[in-house]
Amino acid sequence: MNLPHSVRLVEVGPRDGLQNEKQPISVADKVRLVDDLSAAGLRYIEVGSFVSPKWVPQMAGSAEVFSGIQRRPGITYAALTPNLKGFEAALEAKVGEVAVFAAASEAFSQKNINCSIADSLQRFVPLLEAAKAAKVRVRGYVSCVLGCPYDGDVAPQQVAAVARELHAMGCYEVSLGDTIGTGTAGKTRALLDVVSRDVPRERLAGHFHDTYGQALANIYASLLEGISVFDSSVAGLGGCPYAKGATGNVASEDVLYLLQGLGIDTGVDMDRLIAAGQRICQVLGKANGSRVARARLSH
């Protein structure tokens, strides 16, 4: 069994985790969350998103959050940027890295960003050129890789085509997202087998939602396929505003527990991670979505 010796966790809680919350969350609480996650040892934190407040109101204060956090050396503080305007705002906020997103499903692309997959990719060309000139690295997301709420099954070849385009355009890493959480371990391995023919495995990451309770199984399957980067969200926060029925991302605490059990190093402190998740859940007035956190806190 050839498992990676170390894994990089991409913490998406402050962005993907909070973007779908209905209640207002103060800049101070967002700053505290990022600082708590930094203190827990996470080396990559997606802090916010530079999108129109009209579409994602919860991300309106991202620039203020970036100016308020305590930046620690060795940690990447990233943001999602849908277009050149968003990238320019991110640059002004001194963002360490940016991410762009495309869908593997035509219907989801239309519902999410009101354009075709091809058009969405074309929009990224000036952004990637500007990022290259500014020496800012760009990460790519592909959503609906294991199923779409509108199109149903998505062919692995379609996912590979989108991932290949993002990689060719300059994305140093492409994160494959099971947006509605319907993927299984077998389908995950089959998908990675196809996509890795176009994009090297060391350039791929996994982003699994836990709607059907399969996220950890899919992460383990991905580990067996040589994937060593995974997106996760503290306390299992998040969902997708454009994917009906999509529950939260897999909880960072639960992924960490799995990796620790396999003897895989992440550099993350479990106790501090649980404390960070519990605090933001208290702010939001909601139950902690991490099974590991709930088990530890009940003792």
Short mmCIF file of N, CA and C in Angstrom, two decimals, residues 45-143:
data_model
loop_
_atom_site.label_atom_id
_atom_site.label_comp_id
_atom_site.label_asym_id
_atom_site.label_seq_id
_atom_site.Cartn_x
_atom_site.Cartn_y
_atom_site.Cartn_z
N ILE A 45 -4.71 28.43 3.87
CA ILE A 45 -6.04 28.82 4.33
C ILE A 45 -6.69 29.71 3.28
N GLU A 46 -7.86 29.30 2.82
CA GLU A 46 -8.63 30.12 1.88
C GLU A 46 -9.45 31.10 2.72
N VAL A 47 -9.02 32.34 2.71
CA VAL A 47 -9.54 33.35 3.64
C VAL A 47 -10.87 33.94 3.18
N GLY A 48 -11.01 34.16 1.88
CA GLY A 48 -12.22 34.81 1.40
C GLY A 48 -12.35 34.72 -0.10
N SER A 49 -13.22 35.56 -0.63
CA SER A 49 -13.52 35.52 -2.05
C SER A 49 -13.81 36.93 -2.56
N PHE A 50 -13.20 37.30 -3.68
CA PHE A 50 -13.43 38.63 -4.26
C PHE A 50 -14.42 38.50 -5.40
N VAL A 51 -15.68 38.33 -4.99
CA VAL A 51 -16.79 38.21 -5.93
C VAL A 51 -17.78 39.33 -5.64
N SER A 52 -18.72 39.50 -6.53
CA SER A 52 -19.73 40.54 -6.33
C SER A 52 -20.57 40.23 -5.09
N PRO A 53 -20.71 41.20 -4.16
CA PRO A 53 -21.55 40.99 -2.97
C PRO A 53 -22.99 40.66 -3.33
N LYS A 54 -23.39 41.05 -4.53
CA LYS A 54 -24.75 40.75 -5.00
C LYS A 54 -24.97 39.24 -5.06
N TRP A 55 -23.91 38.51 -5.47
CA TRP A 55 -24.04 37.05 -5.63
C TRP A 55 -23.69 36.30 -4.36
N VAL A 56 -22.66 36.76 -3.65
CA VAL A 56 -22.26 36.08 -2.41
C VAL A 56 -22.07 37.14 -1.32
N PRO A 57 -23.16 37.57 -0.68
CA PRO A 57 -23.11 38.66 0.31
C PRO A 57 -22.13 38.41 1.45
N GLN A 58 -22.00 37.14 1.83
CA GLN A 58 -21.17 36.80 2.99
C GLN A 58 -19.69 37.10 2.77
N MET A 59 -19.25 37.21 1.51
CA MET A 59 -17.85 37.45 1.20
C MET A 59 -17.54 38.94 1.00
N ALA A 60 -18.50 39.80 1.28
CA ALA A 60 -18.34 41.23 1.01
C ALA A 60 -17.15 41.85 1.75
N GLY A 61 -16.81 41.37 2.92
CA GLY A 61 -15.74 41.99 3.71
C GLY A 61 -14.39 41.32 3.58
N SER A 62 -14.15 40.62 2.50
CA SER A 62 -12.90 39.85 2.37
C SER A 62 -11.65 40.71 2.46
N ALA A 63 -11.67 41.90 1.86
CA ALA A 63 -10.49 42.78 1.92
C ALA A 63 -10.18 43.16 3.37
N GLU A 64 -11.24 43.46 4.14
CA GLU A 64 -11.05 43.81 5.56
C GLU A 64 -10.51 42.64 6.35
N VAL A 65 -10.96 41.43 6.03
CA VAL A 65 -10.45 40.24 6.72
C VAL A 65 -8.96 40.07 6.44
N PHE A 66 -8.57 40.22 5.18
CA PHE A 66 -7.16 40.10 4.84
C PHE A 66 -6.30 41.13 5.57
N SER A 67 -6.83 42.33 5.74
CA SER A 67 -6.04 43.37 6.42
C SER A 67 -5.99 43.14 7.92
N GLY A 68 -6.94 42.35 8.45
CA GLY A 68 -7.00 42.16 9.90
C GLY A 68 -6.29 40.93 10.43
N ILE A 69 -6.02 39.95 9.58
CA ILE A 69 -5.42 38.70 10.07
C ILE A 69 -3.94 38.88 10.44
N GLN A 70 -3.50 38.04 11.34
CA GLN A 70 -2.08 38.00 11.71
C GLN A 70 -1.39 36.98 10.79
N ARG A 71 -0.67 37.48 9.83
CA ARG A 71 -0.03 36.59 8.86
C ARG A 71 1.21 35.95 9.46
N ARG A 72 1.25 34.63 9.38
CA ARG A 72 2.39 33.88 9.89
C ARG A 72 3.26 33.42 8.74
N PRO A 73 4.58 33.42 8.94
CA PRO A 73 5.46 32.95 7.87
C PRO A 73 5.21 31.48 7.55
N GLY A 74 5.29 31.16 6.26
CA GLY A 74 5.11 29.77 5.84
C GLY A 74 3.67 29.37 5.59
N ILE A 75 2.73 30.32 5.81
CA ILE A 75 1.31 30.02 5.58
C ILE A 75 0.83 30.79 4.35
N THR A 76 0.11 30.11 3.46
CA THR A 76 -0.47 30.76 2.29
C THR A 76 -1.89 31.19 2.62
N TYR A 77 -2.15 32.47 2.46
CA TYR A 77 -3.50 33.02 2.68
C TYR A 77 -4.08 33.34 1.30
N ALA A 78 -5.05 32.54 0.88
CA ALA A 78 -5.55 32.58 -0.50
C ALA A 78 -6.97 33.13 -0.59
N ALA A 79 -7.37 33.43 -1.82
CA ALA A 79 -8.74 33.91 -2.07
C ALA A 79 -9.24 33.39 -3.41
N LEU A 80 -10.54 33.25 -3.50
CA LEU A 80 -11.18 32.87 -4.75
C LEU A 80 -11.42 34.14 -5.57
N THR A 81 -11.06 34.09 -6.87
CA THR A 81 -11.24 35.26 -7.73
C THR A 81 -11.88 34.81 -9.04
N PRO A 82 -13.10 35.25 -9.35
CA PRO A 82 -13.81 34.77 -10.53
C PRO A 82 -13.38 35.43 -11.84
N ASN A 83 -12.75 36.61 -11.73
CA ASN A 83 -12.42 37.36 -12.95
C ASN A 83 -11.27 38.33 -12.67
N LEU A 84 -10.88 39.08 -13.69
CA LEU A 84 -9.76 40.00 -13.57
C LEU A 84 -10.02 41.08 -12.51
N LYS A 85 -11.24 41.58 -12.46
CA LYS A 85 -11.59 42.59 -11.45
C LYS A 85 -11.38 42.03 -10.04
N GLY A 86 -11.82 40.80 -9.83
CA GLY A 86 -11.63 40.15 -8.54
C GLY A 86 -10.16 39.95 -8.23
N PHE A 87 -9.39 39.58 -9.25
CA PHE A 87 -7.95 39.38 -9.05
C PHE A 87 -7.27 40.68 -8.65
N GLU A 88 -7.64 41.77 -9.30
CA GLU A 88 -7.04 43.06 -8.99
C GLU A 88 -7.35 43.49 -7.56
N ALA A 89 -8.58 43.20 -7.11
CA ALA A 89 -8.96 43.51 -5.72
C ALA A 89 -8.17 42.63 -4.76
N ALA A 90 -7.95 41.37 -5.14
CA ALA A 90 -7.18 40.45 -4.30
C ALA A 90 -5.73 40.90 -4.19
N LEU A 91 -5.20 41.37 -5.30
CA LEU A 91 -3.81 41.84 -5.33
C LEU A 91 -3.64 43.04 -4.39
N GLU A 92 -4.64 43.91 -4.42
CA GLU A 92 -4.62 45.09 -3.55
C GLU A 92 -4.66 44.69 -2.08
N ALA A 93 -5.34 43.57 -1.80
CA ALA A 93 -5.45 43.09 -0.41
C ALA A 93 -4.25 42.25 0.00
N LYS A 94 -3.25 42.17 -0.89
CA LYS A 94 -2.03 41.41 -0.62
C LYS A 94 -2.32 39.92 -0.36
N VAL A 95 -3.14 39.36 -1.22
CA VAL A 95 -3.46 37.93 -1.15
C VAL A 95 -2.24 37.12 -1.60
N GLY A 96 -1.98 36.00 -0.91
CA GLY A 96 -0.80 35.20 -1.23
C GLY A 96 -0.96 34.36 -2.48
N GLU A 97 -2.18 33.96 -2.74
CA GLU A 97 -2.45 33.08 -3.87
C GLU A 97 -3.93 33.21 -4.22
N VAL A 98 -4.30 32.92 -5.47
CA VAL A 98 -5.71 33.00 -5.84
C VAL A 98 -6.17 31.68 -6.47
N ALA A 99 -7.49 31.53 -6.53
CA ALA A 99 -8.07 30.34 -7.15
C ALA A 99 -9.17 30.74 -8.12
N VAL A 100 -9.28 29.98 -9.20
CA VAL A 100 -10.36 30.17 -10.17
C VAL A 100 -11.19 28.88 -10.21
N PHE A 101 -12.42 28.99 -10.69
CA PHE A 101 -13.28 27.80 -10.64
C PHE A 101 -14.06 27.62 -11.94
N ALA A 102 -14.15 26.37 -12.35
CA ALA A 102 -14.94 26.01 -13.52
C ALA A 102 -15.72 24.74 -13.17
N ALA A 103 -16.75 24.46 -13.95
CA ALA A 103 -17.56 23.26 -13.71
C ALA A 103 -17.28 22.21 -14.77
N ALA A 104 -17.50 20.96 -14.38
CA ALA A 104 -17.38 19.87 -15.35
C ALA A 104 -18.72 19.59 -16.02
N SER A 105 -19.75 20.28 -15.55
CA SER A 105 -21.11 20.10 -16.07
C SER A 105 -21.60 21.40 -16.70
N GLU A 106 -22.11 21.33 -17.93
CA GLU A 106 -22.61 22.52 -18.62
C GLU A 106 -23.78 23.15 -17.87
N ALA A 107 -24.71 22.32 -17.40
CA ALA A 107 -25.88 22.86 -16.70
C ALA A 107 -25.47 23.58 -15.43
N PHE A 108 -24.54 23.02 -14.69
CA PHE A 108 -24.10 23.65 -13.45
C PHE A 108 -23.37 24.96 -13.73
N SER A 109 -22.58 24.98 -14.81
CA SER A 109 -21.87 26.21 -15.18
C SER A 109 -22.87 27.32 -15.47
N GLN A 110 -23.93 27.00 -16.20
CA GLN A 110 -24.96 27.99 -16.52
C GLN A 110 -25.67 28.49 -15.27
N LYS A 111 -26.02 27.57 -14.36
CA LYS A 111 -26.74 27.94 -13.14
C LYS A 111 -25.84 28.74 -12.19
N ASN A 112 -24.57 28.38 -12.15
CA ASN A 112 -23.64 28.95 -11.18
C ASN A 112 -23.11 30.31 -11.63
N ILE A 113 -22.61 30.37 -12.87
CA ILE A 113 -21.99 31.62 -13.33
C ILE A 113 -22.56 32.14 -14.65
N ASN A 114 -23.71 31.60 -15.05
CA ASN A 114 -24.45 32.12 -16.21
C ASN A 114 -23.66 32.11 -17.52
N CYS A 115 -22.82 31.10 -17.70
CA CYS A 115 -22.12 30.98 -18.98
C CYS A 115 -21.69 29.53 -19.19
N SER A 116 -21.27 29.21 -20.40
CA SER A 116 -20.82 27.86 -20.71
C SER A 116 -19.45 27.59 -20.09
N ILE A 117 -19.06 26.32 -20.06
CA ILE A 117 -17.73 25.97 -19.55
C ILE A 117 -16.65 26.66 -20.38
N ALA A 118 -16.79 26.60 -21.70
CA ALA A 118 -15.79 27.22 -22.59
C ALA A 118 -15.66 28.71 -22.33
N ASP A 119 -16.80 29.39 -22.15
CA ASP A 119 -16.76 30.83 -21.89
C ASP A 119 -16.13 31.13 -20.53
N SER A 120 -16.43 30.28 -19.54
CA SER A 120 -15.86 30.51 -18.21
C SER A 120 -14.34 30.38 -18.25
N LEU A 121 -13.85 29.41 -18.99
CA LEU A 121 -12.40 29.22 -19.11
C LEU A 121 -11.76 30.41 -19.83
N GLN A 122 -12.46 30.92 -20.82
CA GLN A 122 -11.94 32.06 -21.58
C GLN A 122 -11.80 33.29 -20.70
N ARG A 123 -12.70 33.43 -19.74
CA ARG A 123 -12.66 34.57 -18.82
C ARG A 123 -11.40 34.57 -17.96
N PHE A 124 -10.83 33.39 -17.77
CA PHE A 124 -9.66 33.28 -16.89
C PHE A 124 -8.36 33.67 -17.57
N VAL A 125 -8.37 33.76 -18.89
CA VAL A 125 -7.12 34.04 -19.63
C VAL A 125 -6.47 35.34 -19.17
N PRO A 126 -7.19 36.49 -19.16
CA PRO A 126 -6.54 37.72 -18.68
C PRO A 126 -6.13 37.66 -17.22
N LEU A 127 -6.92 36.94 -16.41
CA LEU A 127 -6.59 36.80 -14.99
C LEU A 127 -5.27 36.05 -14.82
N LEU A 128 -5.12 34.93 -15.54
CA LEU A 128 -3.90 34.14 -15.42
C LEU A 128 -2.69 34.90 -15.98
N GLU A 129 -2.91 35.70 -17.00
CA GLU A 129 -1.82 36.51 -17.54
C GLU A 129 -1.38 37.56 -16.52
N ALA A 130 -2.37 38.20 -15.87
CA ALA A 130 -2.07 39.20 -14.85
C ALA A 130 -1.39 38.56 -13.64
N ALA A 131 -1.84 37.37 -13.27
CA ALA A 131 -1.24 36.66 -12.14
C ALA A 131 0.22 36.29 -12.43
N LYS A 132 0.45 35.86 -13.64
CA LYS A 132 1.83 35.51 -14.04
C LYS A 132 2.73 36.73 -13.96
N ALA A 133 2.23 37.86 -14.46
CA ALA A 133 3.01 39.11 -14.42
C ALA A 133 3.28 39.55 -12.98
N ALA A 134 2.30 39.31 -12.09
CA ALA A 134 2.44 39.71 -10.68
C ALA A 134 3.12 38.63 -9.84
N LYS A 135 3.46 37.52 -10.48
CA LYS A 135 4.09 36.37 -9.80
C LYS A 135 3.22 35.84 -8.65
N VAL A 136 1.93 35.74 -8.94
CA VAL A 136 0.98 35.17 -7.99
C VAL A 136 0.51 33.81 -8.54
N ARG A 137 0.64 32.79 -7.72
CA ARG A 137 0.23 31.45 -8.17
C ARG A 137 -1.29 31.33 -8.20
N VAL A 138 -1.77 30.52 -9.16
CA VAL A 138 -3.22 30.33 -9.33
C VAL A 138 -3.55 28.85 -9.21
N ARG A 139 -4.55 28.58 -8.38
CA ARG A 139 -5.05 27.22 -8.19
C ARG A 139 -6.37 27.11 -8.94
N GLY A 140 -6.68 25.96 -9.49
CA GLY A 140 -7.92 25.78 -10.21
C GLY A 140 -8.86 24.81 -9.51
N TYR A 141 -10.15 25.11 -9.54
CA TYR A 141 -11.18 24.20 -9.02
C TYR A 141 -12.03 23.70 -10.18
N VAL A 142 -12.38 22.43 -10.13
CA VAL A 142 -13.39 21.89 -11.05
C VAL A 142 -14.51 21.33 -10.19
N SER A 143 -15.73 21.83 -10.39
CA SER A 143 -16.86 21.35 -9.58
C SER A 143 -17.64 20.27 -10.32
#
